[in-house]
XYZ file of C-alpha atoms in Angstrom:
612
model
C -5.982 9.255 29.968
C -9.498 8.307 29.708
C -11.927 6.220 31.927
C -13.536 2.911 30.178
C -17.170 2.112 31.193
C -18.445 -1.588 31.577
C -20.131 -1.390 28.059
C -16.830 -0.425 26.714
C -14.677 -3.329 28.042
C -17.631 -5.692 26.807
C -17.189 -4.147 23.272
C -13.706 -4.447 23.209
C -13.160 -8.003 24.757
C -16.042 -9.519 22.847
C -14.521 -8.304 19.536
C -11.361 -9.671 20.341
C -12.546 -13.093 21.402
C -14.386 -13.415 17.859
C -10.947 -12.646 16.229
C -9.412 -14.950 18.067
C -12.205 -17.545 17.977
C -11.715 -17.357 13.860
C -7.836 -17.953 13.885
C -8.624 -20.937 16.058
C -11.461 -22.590 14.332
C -9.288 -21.783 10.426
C -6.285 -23.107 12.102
C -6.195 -26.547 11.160
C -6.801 -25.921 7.434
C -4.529 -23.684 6.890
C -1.795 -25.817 8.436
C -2.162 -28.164 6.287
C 0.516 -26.746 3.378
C 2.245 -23.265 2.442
C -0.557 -23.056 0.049
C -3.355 -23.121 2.593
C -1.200 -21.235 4.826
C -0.126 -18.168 2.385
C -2.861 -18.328 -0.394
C -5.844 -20.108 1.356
C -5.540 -22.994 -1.851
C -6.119 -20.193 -4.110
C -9.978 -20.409 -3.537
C -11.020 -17.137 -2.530
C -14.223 -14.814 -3.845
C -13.694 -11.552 -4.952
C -15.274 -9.818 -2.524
C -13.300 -11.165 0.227
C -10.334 -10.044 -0.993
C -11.555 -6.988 -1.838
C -12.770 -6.164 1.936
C -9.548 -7.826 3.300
C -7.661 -5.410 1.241
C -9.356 -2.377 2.682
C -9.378 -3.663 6.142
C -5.602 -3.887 5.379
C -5.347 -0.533 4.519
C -7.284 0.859 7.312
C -4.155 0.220 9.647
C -3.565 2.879 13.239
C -1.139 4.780 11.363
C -3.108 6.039 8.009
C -5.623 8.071 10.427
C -2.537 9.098 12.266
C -0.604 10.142 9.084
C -3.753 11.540 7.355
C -4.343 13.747 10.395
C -0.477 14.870 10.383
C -0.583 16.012 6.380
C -4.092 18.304 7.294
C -2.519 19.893 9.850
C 0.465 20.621 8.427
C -0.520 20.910 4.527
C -4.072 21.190 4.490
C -6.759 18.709 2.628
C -4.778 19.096 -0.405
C -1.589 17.432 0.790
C -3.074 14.224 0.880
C -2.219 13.744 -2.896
C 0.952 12.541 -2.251
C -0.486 9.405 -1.112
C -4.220 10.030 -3.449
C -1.691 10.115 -6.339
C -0.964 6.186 -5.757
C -4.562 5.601 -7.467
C -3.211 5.411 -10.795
C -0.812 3.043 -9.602
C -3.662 0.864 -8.261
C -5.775 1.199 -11.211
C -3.074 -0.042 -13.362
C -2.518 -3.110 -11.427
C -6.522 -3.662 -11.673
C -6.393 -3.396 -15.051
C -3.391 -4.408 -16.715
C -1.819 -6.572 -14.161
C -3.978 -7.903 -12.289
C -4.983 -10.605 -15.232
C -0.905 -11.389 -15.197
C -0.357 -11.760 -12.080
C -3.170 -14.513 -11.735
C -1.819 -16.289 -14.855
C 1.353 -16.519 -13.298
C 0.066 -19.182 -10.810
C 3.211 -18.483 -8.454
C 3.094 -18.354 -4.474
C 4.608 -15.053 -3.480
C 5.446 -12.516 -6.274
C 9.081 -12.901 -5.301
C 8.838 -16.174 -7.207
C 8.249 -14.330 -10.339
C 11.794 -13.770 -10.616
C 12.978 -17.441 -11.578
C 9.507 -17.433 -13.736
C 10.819 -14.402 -15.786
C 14.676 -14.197 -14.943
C 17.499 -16.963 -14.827
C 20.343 -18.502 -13.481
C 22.313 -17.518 -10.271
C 21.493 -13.450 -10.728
C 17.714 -14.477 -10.509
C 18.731 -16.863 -7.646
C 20.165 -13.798 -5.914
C 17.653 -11.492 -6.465
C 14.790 -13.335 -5.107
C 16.606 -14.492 -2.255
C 18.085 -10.834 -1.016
C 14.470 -9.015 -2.077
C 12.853 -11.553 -0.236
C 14.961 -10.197 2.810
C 15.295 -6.818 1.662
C 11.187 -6.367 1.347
C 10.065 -9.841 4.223
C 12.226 -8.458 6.653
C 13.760 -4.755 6.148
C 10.725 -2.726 4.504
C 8.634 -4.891 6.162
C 9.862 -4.673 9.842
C 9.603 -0.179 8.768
C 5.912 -0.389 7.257
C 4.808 -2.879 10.925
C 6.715 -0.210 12.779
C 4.522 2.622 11.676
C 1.694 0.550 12.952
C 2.646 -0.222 15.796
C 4.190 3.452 16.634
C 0.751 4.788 15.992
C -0.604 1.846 18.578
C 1.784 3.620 21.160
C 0.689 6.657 20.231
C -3.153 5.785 20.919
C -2.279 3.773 24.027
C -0.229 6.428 25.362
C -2.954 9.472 24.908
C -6.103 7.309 25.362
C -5.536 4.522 27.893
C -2.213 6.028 29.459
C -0.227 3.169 28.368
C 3.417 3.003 28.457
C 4.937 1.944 24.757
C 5.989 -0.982 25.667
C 2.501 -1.783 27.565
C 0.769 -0.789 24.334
C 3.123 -3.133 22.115
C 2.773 -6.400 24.912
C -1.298 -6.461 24.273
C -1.865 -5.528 21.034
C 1.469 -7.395 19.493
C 0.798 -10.720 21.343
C -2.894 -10.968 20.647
C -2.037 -10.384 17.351
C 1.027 -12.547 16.623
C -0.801 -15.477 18.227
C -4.162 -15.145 15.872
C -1.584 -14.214 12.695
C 0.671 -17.462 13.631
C -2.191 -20.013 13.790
C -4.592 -18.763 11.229
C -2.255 -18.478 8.269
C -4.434 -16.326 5.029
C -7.594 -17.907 5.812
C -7.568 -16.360 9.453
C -6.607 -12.785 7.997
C -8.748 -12.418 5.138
C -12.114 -13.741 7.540
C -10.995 -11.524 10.454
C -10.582 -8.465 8.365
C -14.434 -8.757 6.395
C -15.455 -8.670 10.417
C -12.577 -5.749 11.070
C -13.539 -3.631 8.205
C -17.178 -3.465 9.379
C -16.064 -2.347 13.101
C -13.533 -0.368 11.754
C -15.551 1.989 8.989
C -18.260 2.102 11.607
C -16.314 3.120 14.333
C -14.373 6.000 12.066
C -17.727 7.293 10.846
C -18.794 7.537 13.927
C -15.987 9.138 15.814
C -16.085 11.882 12.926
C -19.556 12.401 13.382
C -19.226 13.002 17.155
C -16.159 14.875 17.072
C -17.310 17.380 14.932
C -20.313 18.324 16.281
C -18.397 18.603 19.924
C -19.847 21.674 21.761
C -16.125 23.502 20.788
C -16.182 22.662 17.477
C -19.600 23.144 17.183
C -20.517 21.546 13.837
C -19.796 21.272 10.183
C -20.626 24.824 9.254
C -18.780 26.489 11.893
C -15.816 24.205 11.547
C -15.494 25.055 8.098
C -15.787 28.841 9.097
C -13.057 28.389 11.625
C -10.196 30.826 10.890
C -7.827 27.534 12.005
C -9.784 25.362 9.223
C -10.809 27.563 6.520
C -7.236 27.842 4.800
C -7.271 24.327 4.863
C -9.809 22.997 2.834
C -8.664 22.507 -0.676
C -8.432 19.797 -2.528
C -6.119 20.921 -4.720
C -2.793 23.419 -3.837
C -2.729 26.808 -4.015
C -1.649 27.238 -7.918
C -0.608 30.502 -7.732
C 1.924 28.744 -4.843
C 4.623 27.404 -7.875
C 6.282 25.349 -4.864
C 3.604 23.701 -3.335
C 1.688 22.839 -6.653
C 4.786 21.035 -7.807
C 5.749 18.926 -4.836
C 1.699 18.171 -4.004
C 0.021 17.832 -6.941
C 2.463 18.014 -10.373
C 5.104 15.211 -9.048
C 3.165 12.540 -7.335
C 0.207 12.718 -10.856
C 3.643 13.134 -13.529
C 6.105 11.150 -11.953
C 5.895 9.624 -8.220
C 3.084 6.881 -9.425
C 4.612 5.488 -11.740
C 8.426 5.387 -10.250
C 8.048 4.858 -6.390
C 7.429 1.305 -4.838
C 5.821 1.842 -1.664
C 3.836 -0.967 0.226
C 0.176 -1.414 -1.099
C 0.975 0.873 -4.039
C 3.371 -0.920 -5.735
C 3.893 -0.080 -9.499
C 2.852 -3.505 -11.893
C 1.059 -4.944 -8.335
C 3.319 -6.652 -5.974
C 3.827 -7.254 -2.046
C 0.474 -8.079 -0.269
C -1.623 -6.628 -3.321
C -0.284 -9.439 -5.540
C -0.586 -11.849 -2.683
C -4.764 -11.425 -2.562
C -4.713 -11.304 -6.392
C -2.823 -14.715 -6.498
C -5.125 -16.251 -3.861
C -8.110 -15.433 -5.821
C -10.280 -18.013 -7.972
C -9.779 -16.571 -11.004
C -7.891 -14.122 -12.923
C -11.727 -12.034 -12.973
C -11.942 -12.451 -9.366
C -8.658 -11.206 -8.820
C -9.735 -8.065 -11.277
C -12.848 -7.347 -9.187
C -11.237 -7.508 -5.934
C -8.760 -5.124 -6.398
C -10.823 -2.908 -8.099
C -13.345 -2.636 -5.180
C -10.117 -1.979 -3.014
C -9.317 0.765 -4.778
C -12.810 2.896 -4.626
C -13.295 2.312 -1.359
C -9.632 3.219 -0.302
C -9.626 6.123 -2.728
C -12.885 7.455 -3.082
C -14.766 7.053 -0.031
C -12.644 6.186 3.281
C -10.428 9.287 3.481
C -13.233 12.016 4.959
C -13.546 10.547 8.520
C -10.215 11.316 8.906
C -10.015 14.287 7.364
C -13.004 15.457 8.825
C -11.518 14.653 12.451
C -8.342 16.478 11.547
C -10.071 19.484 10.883
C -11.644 19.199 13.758
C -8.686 19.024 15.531
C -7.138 22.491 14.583
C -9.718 23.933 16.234
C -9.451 21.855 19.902
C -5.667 21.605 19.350
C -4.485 24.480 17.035
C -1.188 23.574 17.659
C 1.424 20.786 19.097
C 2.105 22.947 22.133
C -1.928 22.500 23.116
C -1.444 18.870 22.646
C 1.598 18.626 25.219
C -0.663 20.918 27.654
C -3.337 18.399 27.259
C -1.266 15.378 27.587
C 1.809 16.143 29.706
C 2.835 12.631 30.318
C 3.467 11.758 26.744
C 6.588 11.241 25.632
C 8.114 14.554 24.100
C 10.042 11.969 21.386
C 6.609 11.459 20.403
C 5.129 14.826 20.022
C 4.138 15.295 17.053
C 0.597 16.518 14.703
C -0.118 12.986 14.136
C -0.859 12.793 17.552
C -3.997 15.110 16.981
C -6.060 12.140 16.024
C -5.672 10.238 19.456
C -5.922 12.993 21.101
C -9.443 13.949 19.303
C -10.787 9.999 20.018
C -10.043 11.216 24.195
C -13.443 13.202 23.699
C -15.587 10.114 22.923
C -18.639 9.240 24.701
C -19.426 5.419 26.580
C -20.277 2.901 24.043
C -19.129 4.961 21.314
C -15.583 5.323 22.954
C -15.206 1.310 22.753
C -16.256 1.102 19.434
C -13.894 3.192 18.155
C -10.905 1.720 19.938
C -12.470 -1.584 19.098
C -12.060 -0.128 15.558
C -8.390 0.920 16.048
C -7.817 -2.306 17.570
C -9.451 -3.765 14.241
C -7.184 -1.504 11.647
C -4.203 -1.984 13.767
C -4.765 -6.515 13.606
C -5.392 -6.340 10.097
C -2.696 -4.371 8.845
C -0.318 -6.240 11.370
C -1.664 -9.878 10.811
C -1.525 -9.171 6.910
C 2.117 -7.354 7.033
C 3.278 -10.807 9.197
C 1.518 -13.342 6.976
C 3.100 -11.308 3.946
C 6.603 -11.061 4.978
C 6.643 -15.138 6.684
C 5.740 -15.937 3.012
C 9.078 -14.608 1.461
C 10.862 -15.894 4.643
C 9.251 -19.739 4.166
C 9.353 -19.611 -0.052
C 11.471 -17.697 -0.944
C 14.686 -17.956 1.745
C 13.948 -21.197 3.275
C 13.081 -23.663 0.757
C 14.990 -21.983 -1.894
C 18.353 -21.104 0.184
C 17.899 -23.254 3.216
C 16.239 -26.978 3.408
C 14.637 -27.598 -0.892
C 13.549 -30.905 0.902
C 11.533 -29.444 3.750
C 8.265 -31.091 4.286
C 4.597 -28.952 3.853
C 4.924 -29.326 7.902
C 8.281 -28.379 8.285
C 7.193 -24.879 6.530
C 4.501 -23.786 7.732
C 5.898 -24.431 11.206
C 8.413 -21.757 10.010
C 6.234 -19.485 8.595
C 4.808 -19.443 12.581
C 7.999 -18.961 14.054
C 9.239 -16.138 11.334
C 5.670 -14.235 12.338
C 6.536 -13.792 15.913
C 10.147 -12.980 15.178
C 9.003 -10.223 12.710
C 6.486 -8.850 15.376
C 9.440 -8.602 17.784
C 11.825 -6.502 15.379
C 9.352 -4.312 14.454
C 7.914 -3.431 17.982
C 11.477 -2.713 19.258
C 12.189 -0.371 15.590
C 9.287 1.351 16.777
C 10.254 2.240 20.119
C 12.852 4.458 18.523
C 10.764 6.189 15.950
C 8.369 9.522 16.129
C 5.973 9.975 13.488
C 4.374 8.414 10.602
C 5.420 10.386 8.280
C 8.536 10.143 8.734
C 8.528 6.639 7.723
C 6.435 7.521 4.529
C 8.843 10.295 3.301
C 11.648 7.122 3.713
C 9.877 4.247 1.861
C 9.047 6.831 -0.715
C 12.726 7.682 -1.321
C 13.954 4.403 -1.117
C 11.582 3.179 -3.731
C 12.169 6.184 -5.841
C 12.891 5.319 -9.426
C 12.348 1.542 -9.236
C 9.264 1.516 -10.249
C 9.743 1.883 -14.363
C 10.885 -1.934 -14.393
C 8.636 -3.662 -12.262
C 5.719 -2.283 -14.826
C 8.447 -2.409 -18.248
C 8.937 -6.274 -16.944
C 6.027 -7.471 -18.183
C 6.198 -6.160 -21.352
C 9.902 -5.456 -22.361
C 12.133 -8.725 -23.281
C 15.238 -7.219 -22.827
C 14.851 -6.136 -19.402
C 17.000 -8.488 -17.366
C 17.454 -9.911 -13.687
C 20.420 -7.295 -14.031
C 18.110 -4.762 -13.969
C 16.250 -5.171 -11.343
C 19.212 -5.926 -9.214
C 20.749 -2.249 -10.289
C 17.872 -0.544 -9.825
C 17.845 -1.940 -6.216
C 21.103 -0.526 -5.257
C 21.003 2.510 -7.356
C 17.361 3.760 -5.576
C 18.919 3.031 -2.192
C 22.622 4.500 -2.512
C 21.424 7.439 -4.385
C 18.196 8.063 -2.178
C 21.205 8.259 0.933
C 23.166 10.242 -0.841
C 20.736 12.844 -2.324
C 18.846 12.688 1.070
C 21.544 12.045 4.163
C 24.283 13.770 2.962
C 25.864 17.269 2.840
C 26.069 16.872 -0.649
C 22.687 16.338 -0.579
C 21.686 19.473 1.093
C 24.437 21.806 -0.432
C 21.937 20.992 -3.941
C 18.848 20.985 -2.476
C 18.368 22.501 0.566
C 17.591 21.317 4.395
C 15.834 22.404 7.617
C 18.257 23.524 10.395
C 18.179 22.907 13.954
C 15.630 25.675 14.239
C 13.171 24.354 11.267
C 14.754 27.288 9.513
C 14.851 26.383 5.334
C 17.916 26.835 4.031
C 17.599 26.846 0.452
C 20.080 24.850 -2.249
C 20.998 25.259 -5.551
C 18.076 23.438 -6.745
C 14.038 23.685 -5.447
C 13.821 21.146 -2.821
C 10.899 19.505 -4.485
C 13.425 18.179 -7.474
C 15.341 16.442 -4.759
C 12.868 13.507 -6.252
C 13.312 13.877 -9.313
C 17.369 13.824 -9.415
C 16.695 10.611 -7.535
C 14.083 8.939 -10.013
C 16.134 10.397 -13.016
C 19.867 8.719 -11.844
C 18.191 5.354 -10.652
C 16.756 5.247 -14.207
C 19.812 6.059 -16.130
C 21.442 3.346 -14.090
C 19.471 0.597 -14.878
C 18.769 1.539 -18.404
C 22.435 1.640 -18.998
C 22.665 -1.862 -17.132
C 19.958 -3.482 -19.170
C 21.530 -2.787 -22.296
C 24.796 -3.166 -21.194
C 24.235 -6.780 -19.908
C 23.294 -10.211 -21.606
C 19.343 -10.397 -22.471
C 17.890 -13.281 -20.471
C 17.636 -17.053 -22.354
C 15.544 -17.605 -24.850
C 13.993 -20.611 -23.393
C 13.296 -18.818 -20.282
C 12.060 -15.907 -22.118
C 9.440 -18.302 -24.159
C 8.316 -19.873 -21.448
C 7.602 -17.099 -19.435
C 5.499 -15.265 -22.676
C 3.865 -18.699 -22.913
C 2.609 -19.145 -19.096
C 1.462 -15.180 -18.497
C 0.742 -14.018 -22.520
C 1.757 -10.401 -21.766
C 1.410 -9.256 -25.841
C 2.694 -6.393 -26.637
C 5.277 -5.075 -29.559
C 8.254 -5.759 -26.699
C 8.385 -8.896 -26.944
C 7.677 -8.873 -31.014
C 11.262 -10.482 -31.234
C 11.277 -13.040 -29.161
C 7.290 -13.798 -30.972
C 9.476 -14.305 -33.987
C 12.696 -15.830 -33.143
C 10.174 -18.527 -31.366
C 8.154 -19.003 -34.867
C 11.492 -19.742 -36.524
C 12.423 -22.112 -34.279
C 8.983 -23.932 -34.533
C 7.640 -22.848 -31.034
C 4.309 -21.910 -30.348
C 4.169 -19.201 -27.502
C 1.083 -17.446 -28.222
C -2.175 -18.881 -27.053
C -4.798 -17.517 -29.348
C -3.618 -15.190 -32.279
C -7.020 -13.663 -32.851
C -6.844 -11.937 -29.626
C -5.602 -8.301 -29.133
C -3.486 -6.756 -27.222
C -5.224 -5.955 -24.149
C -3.293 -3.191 -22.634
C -4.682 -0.098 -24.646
C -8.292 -0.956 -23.316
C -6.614 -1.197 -20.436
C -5.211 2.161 -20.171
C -8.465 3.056 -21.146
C -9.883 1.710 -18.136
C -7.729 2.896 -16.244
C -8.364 6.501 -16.806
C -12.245 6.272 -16.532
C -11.375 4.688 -13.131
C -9.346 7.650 -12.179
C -11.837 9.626 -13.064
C -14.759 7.709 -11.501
C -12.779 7.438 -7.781
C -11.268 10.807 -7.804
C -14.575 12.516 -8.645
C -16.434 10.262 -5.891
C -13.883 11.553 -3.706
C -14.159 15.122 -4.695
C -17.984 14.688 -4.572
C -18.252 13.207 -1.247
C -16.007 16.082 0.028
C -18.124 18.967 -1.968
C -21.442 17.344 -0.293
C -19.288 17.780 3.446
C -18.411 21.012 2.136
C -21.945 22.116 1.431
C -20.894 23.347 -2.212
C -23.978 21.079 -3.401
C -23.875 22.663 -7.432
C -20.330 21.315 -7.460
C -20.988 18.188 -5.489
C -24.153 17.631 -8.093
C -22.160 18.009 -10.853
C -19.291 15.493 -9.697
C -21.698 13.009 -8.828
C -22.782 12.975 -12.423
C -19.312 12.583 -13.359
C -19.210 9.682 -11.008
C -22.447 8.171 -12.941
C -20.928 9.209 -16.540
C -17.413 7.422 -16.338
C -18.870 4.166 -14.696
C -21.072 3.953 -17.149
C -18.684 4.482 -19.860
C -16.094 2.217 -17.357
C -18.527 -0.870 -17.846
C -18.510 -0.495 -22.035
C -15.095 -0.813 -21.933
C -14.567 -3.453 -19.041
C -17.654 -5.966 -20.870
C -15.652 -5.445 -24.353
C -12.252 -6.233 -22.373
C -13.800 -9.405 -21.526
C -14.796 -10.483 -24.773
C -11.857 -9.175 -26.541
C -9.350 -10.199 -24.433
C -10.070 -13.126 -21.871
């Protein structure tokens, strides 16, 4: 437990009372309709969505889980979450533009836009619940586990302490600010919080014990750890960190933030923006800073942290009055931030108290949306006033605050959490980007591939079956191998859930054609998929296709999408070359960096005038 000066109460209840002081003053505005309330009236610059999307991101429990993958798999296991770029890239891109045109309020309402009758009924409904409430209540959970985890080691805070004062200051400011309140808090939040990381990293490392950047590096704890990329001549590891998240786990997994074709609170800042270019811009900002930049404070304290605590056991010495439940590497990070300085110290937890609002307040805002649109007034009351709605919206914030502070009571790490989303989502993610550009997929589809990721993740990950084929960890973290590598555990998963709703699609009636026509007409997706529905609409004398001289923008945008990889994953690689001291390397990325945003803005300029 640490000791809070004067200076450091000051910083820490002065940046609260702004927060709050913002919810209050937005509050009145945004009650005024669900569209104020969710999407801000759909008014909002670029570059606020673009910070509020980073601030999101920030969260207590990516430091936490960033810190846990170092320790455990070195700089290099990070790609199972660095992979999730492409996925980003391809919503900035490609579907960024479609999402806009859509002009719906949540992205669950793209299901009665695309889909019909009582199967797209049901699926919008029971995602609604499935993603509002379930996922939802899992992703807040990590947050708020990694608040107990910070409260616990820094302030000596009981969980349930921890969850009281950060969980009611943030529930109230969420439930009275609506959007508005969360996308202005978080451009003040990401400020604090990128200062306050930087500067913890900064301090940390150059702690008397670590004793700077150099010898850290040198560090017989640290030195094995540095890669960016796996050990290749380590067939294992190479696969399961590097080959499957880049060939397959991008493209297949739905996971919150990264969600394959846009989606969750993503496609919520896109469909708040001004403009379909606005909603471009913002998401493509998101992604270099999330990507390309943000990671090394983290990192850089998790190195650090091998050498204070080389191991969990050091961390219970250290801390004896945490919970042993809750022992775990993650806990490395808060345990690092103890070592802060007066001043500095409240900054930082001003910071975490910053990433830990934003990511809540979003999460709540997100999730009330489905509950209010897509349950309520679609299941519930149709007639409920503007009023009526937004009041629930408030009252579904706190009750999603309350689930997901008791879930997390019962939970231990962070990536534990991670490793479930990313099953459950595994091999869904092939029809929400096919959607846009395949007629024949139908609401039957998406409500197969559902059930199929979830029964078959259980089954392939729960069960004895499960384990008998791939392998498990005994009750003495002993591997006990399977008849298949344990890394194509993901893969059988991804591969079945596919078959299953391949099968379904063509086994099932195609959607109507009037609902097929007017969804092409509204969101113009192009593409040779829907070339028959094009021409079944020409012979029945319906024009579907706003402006024939146009092209088909997707193959630009695949284009773009790969100089963006290449632009954020060599500023990422650069930044960590110039820690690194390798400055030939780091010189040479950085040109890279230079090269492919150059080359990035020829293609983006001739997008627009080719294709908007």
């Amino acid at each position: 437990m640490i000791s809070l000066s004067v200076l450091d109460y000051s910083i820490i209840i002065g940046f609260f009372l702004i927060v709050l002081v913002i919810g209050v003053v937005v509050s009145k505005r945004s009650g005024k309709n669900t569209a104020e309330y969710f999407l801000s009236g759909r008014s909002m610059p670029w570059w606020l969505l673009g910070f509020s999307m980073v601030a999101t991101t920030f969260s207590t429990d990516t430091p936490n889980l960033v810190t846990d993958i170092v320790r455990s798999s070195g700089v290099s296991g990070n790609w199972v979450w660095w992979a999730f770029l492409l996925t980003g890239l391809s919503t900035v891109f490609i579907y960024a533009k479609l999402w806009r045109k859509s002009d719906v309020l949540t992205d669950m309402e793209f299901y009665e836009l695309r889909y019909s009758g009582k199967p797209a009924r049901f699926l919008r409904g029971f995602r609604s619940i499935y993603l509002g409430l379930f996922f939802n209540i899992i992703t807040i959970s990590a947050v708020n586990l990694a608040a107990i985890k910070i409260g616990g080691i820094m302030l000596g805070l009981s969980p349930i302490e921890t969850i009281l004062i950060g969980g009611v200051i943030t529930v109230v400011f969420s439930a009275i600010g609506g959007f508005r309140g969360v996308v202005y808090t978080d451009f003040v939040l990401f400020f604090v919080a990128i200062i306050g990381a930087i500067g913890a990293a900064y301090y940390l490392v150059n702690l008397p014990e670590v004793g700077g950047v150099s010898k850290m590096l040198a560090h017989e704890n640290v030195s094995g750890k540095l890669s960016m990329l796996p050990d290749f001549s380590d067939t294992e590891a190479l696969i399961s960190i590097l080959i499957i998240p880049l060939a397959v786990q991008w493209w297949s997994s739905w996971y919150p933030g990264g969600e394959p074709g846009g989606g969750g609170y993503i496609a919520q800042r896109m469909l708040a923006a001004k403009n379909e270019n606005h909603a471009i811009a913002s998401t493509f900002f998101f992604n270099i800073m999330h990507y390309g930049l943000r990671p090394w404070p983290w990192i850089l304290v998790a190195l650090a942290s091998l050498v204070v605590f080389p191991d969990i056991a050091s961390i219970s010495e250290a801390f004896p009055n945490i919970d042993q439940s809750k022992l775990g590497h993650d806990l490395a990070y808060s345990a690092m931030l103890t070592k802060l300085p007066s001043g500095l110290l409240g900054l930082v937890l001003a910071s975490l108290g910053a990433a830990y609002m934003s990511t809540i307040s979003t999460q709540l805002n997100w999730g009330s949306s489905y509950i209010v649109n897509d349950v309520y007034k679609q299941q519930i009351n149709k007639n409920a006033s503007e009023r009526e709605l937004v009041n629930i919206g408030r009252l579904s914030t706190v009750i999603l605050m309350v689930a997901s502070a008791v879930m997390a009571l019962l939970l231990t790490n962070a990536k534990q959490l991670f490793d479930i989303l990313l099953m459950f989502g595994a091999g869904t993610g092939s029809v929400y980007i096919l959607r846009w550009f395949w007629w024949r997929i139908n609401a039957w589809s998406e409500i197969s591939v559902m059930f199929a990721a979830a029964i078959v993740s259980l089954v392939l990950t729960f069960s004895s079956l499960g384990d008998s084929l791939f392998g498990y960890s005994n009750e003495n973290g002993m591997l006990i191998e399977g008849i298949f590598p344990s890394w194509s555990r993901f893969l059988a998963i991804v591969l079945v859930t596919t078959i299953v709703w391949v099968v379904t699609t063509l086994l099932t009636k195609p959607e109507d054609k009037e609902v097929l026509n007017s969804f092409y007409k509204k969101t113009q997706p192009g593409g040779p998929g829907w070339k028959k529905v094009i021409e079944q609409a020409r012979l029945d004398h319906i024009d579907i296709i706003e402006n024939d001289d146009k092209k088909w923008a997707v193959p630009s945008g695949i284009l773009a999408m790969i100089l963006g990889c290449i632009l954020v994953y060599s500023s990422m690689f650069a930044t960590g070359n110039w820690i690194y001291g390798e400055y030939p390397l780091a010189i040479g990325l950085t040109v890279v960096v230079a090269l492919s945003g150059f080359l990035l803005a020829k293609v983006w300029n001739r997008m627009k005038s080719n294709f908007f």
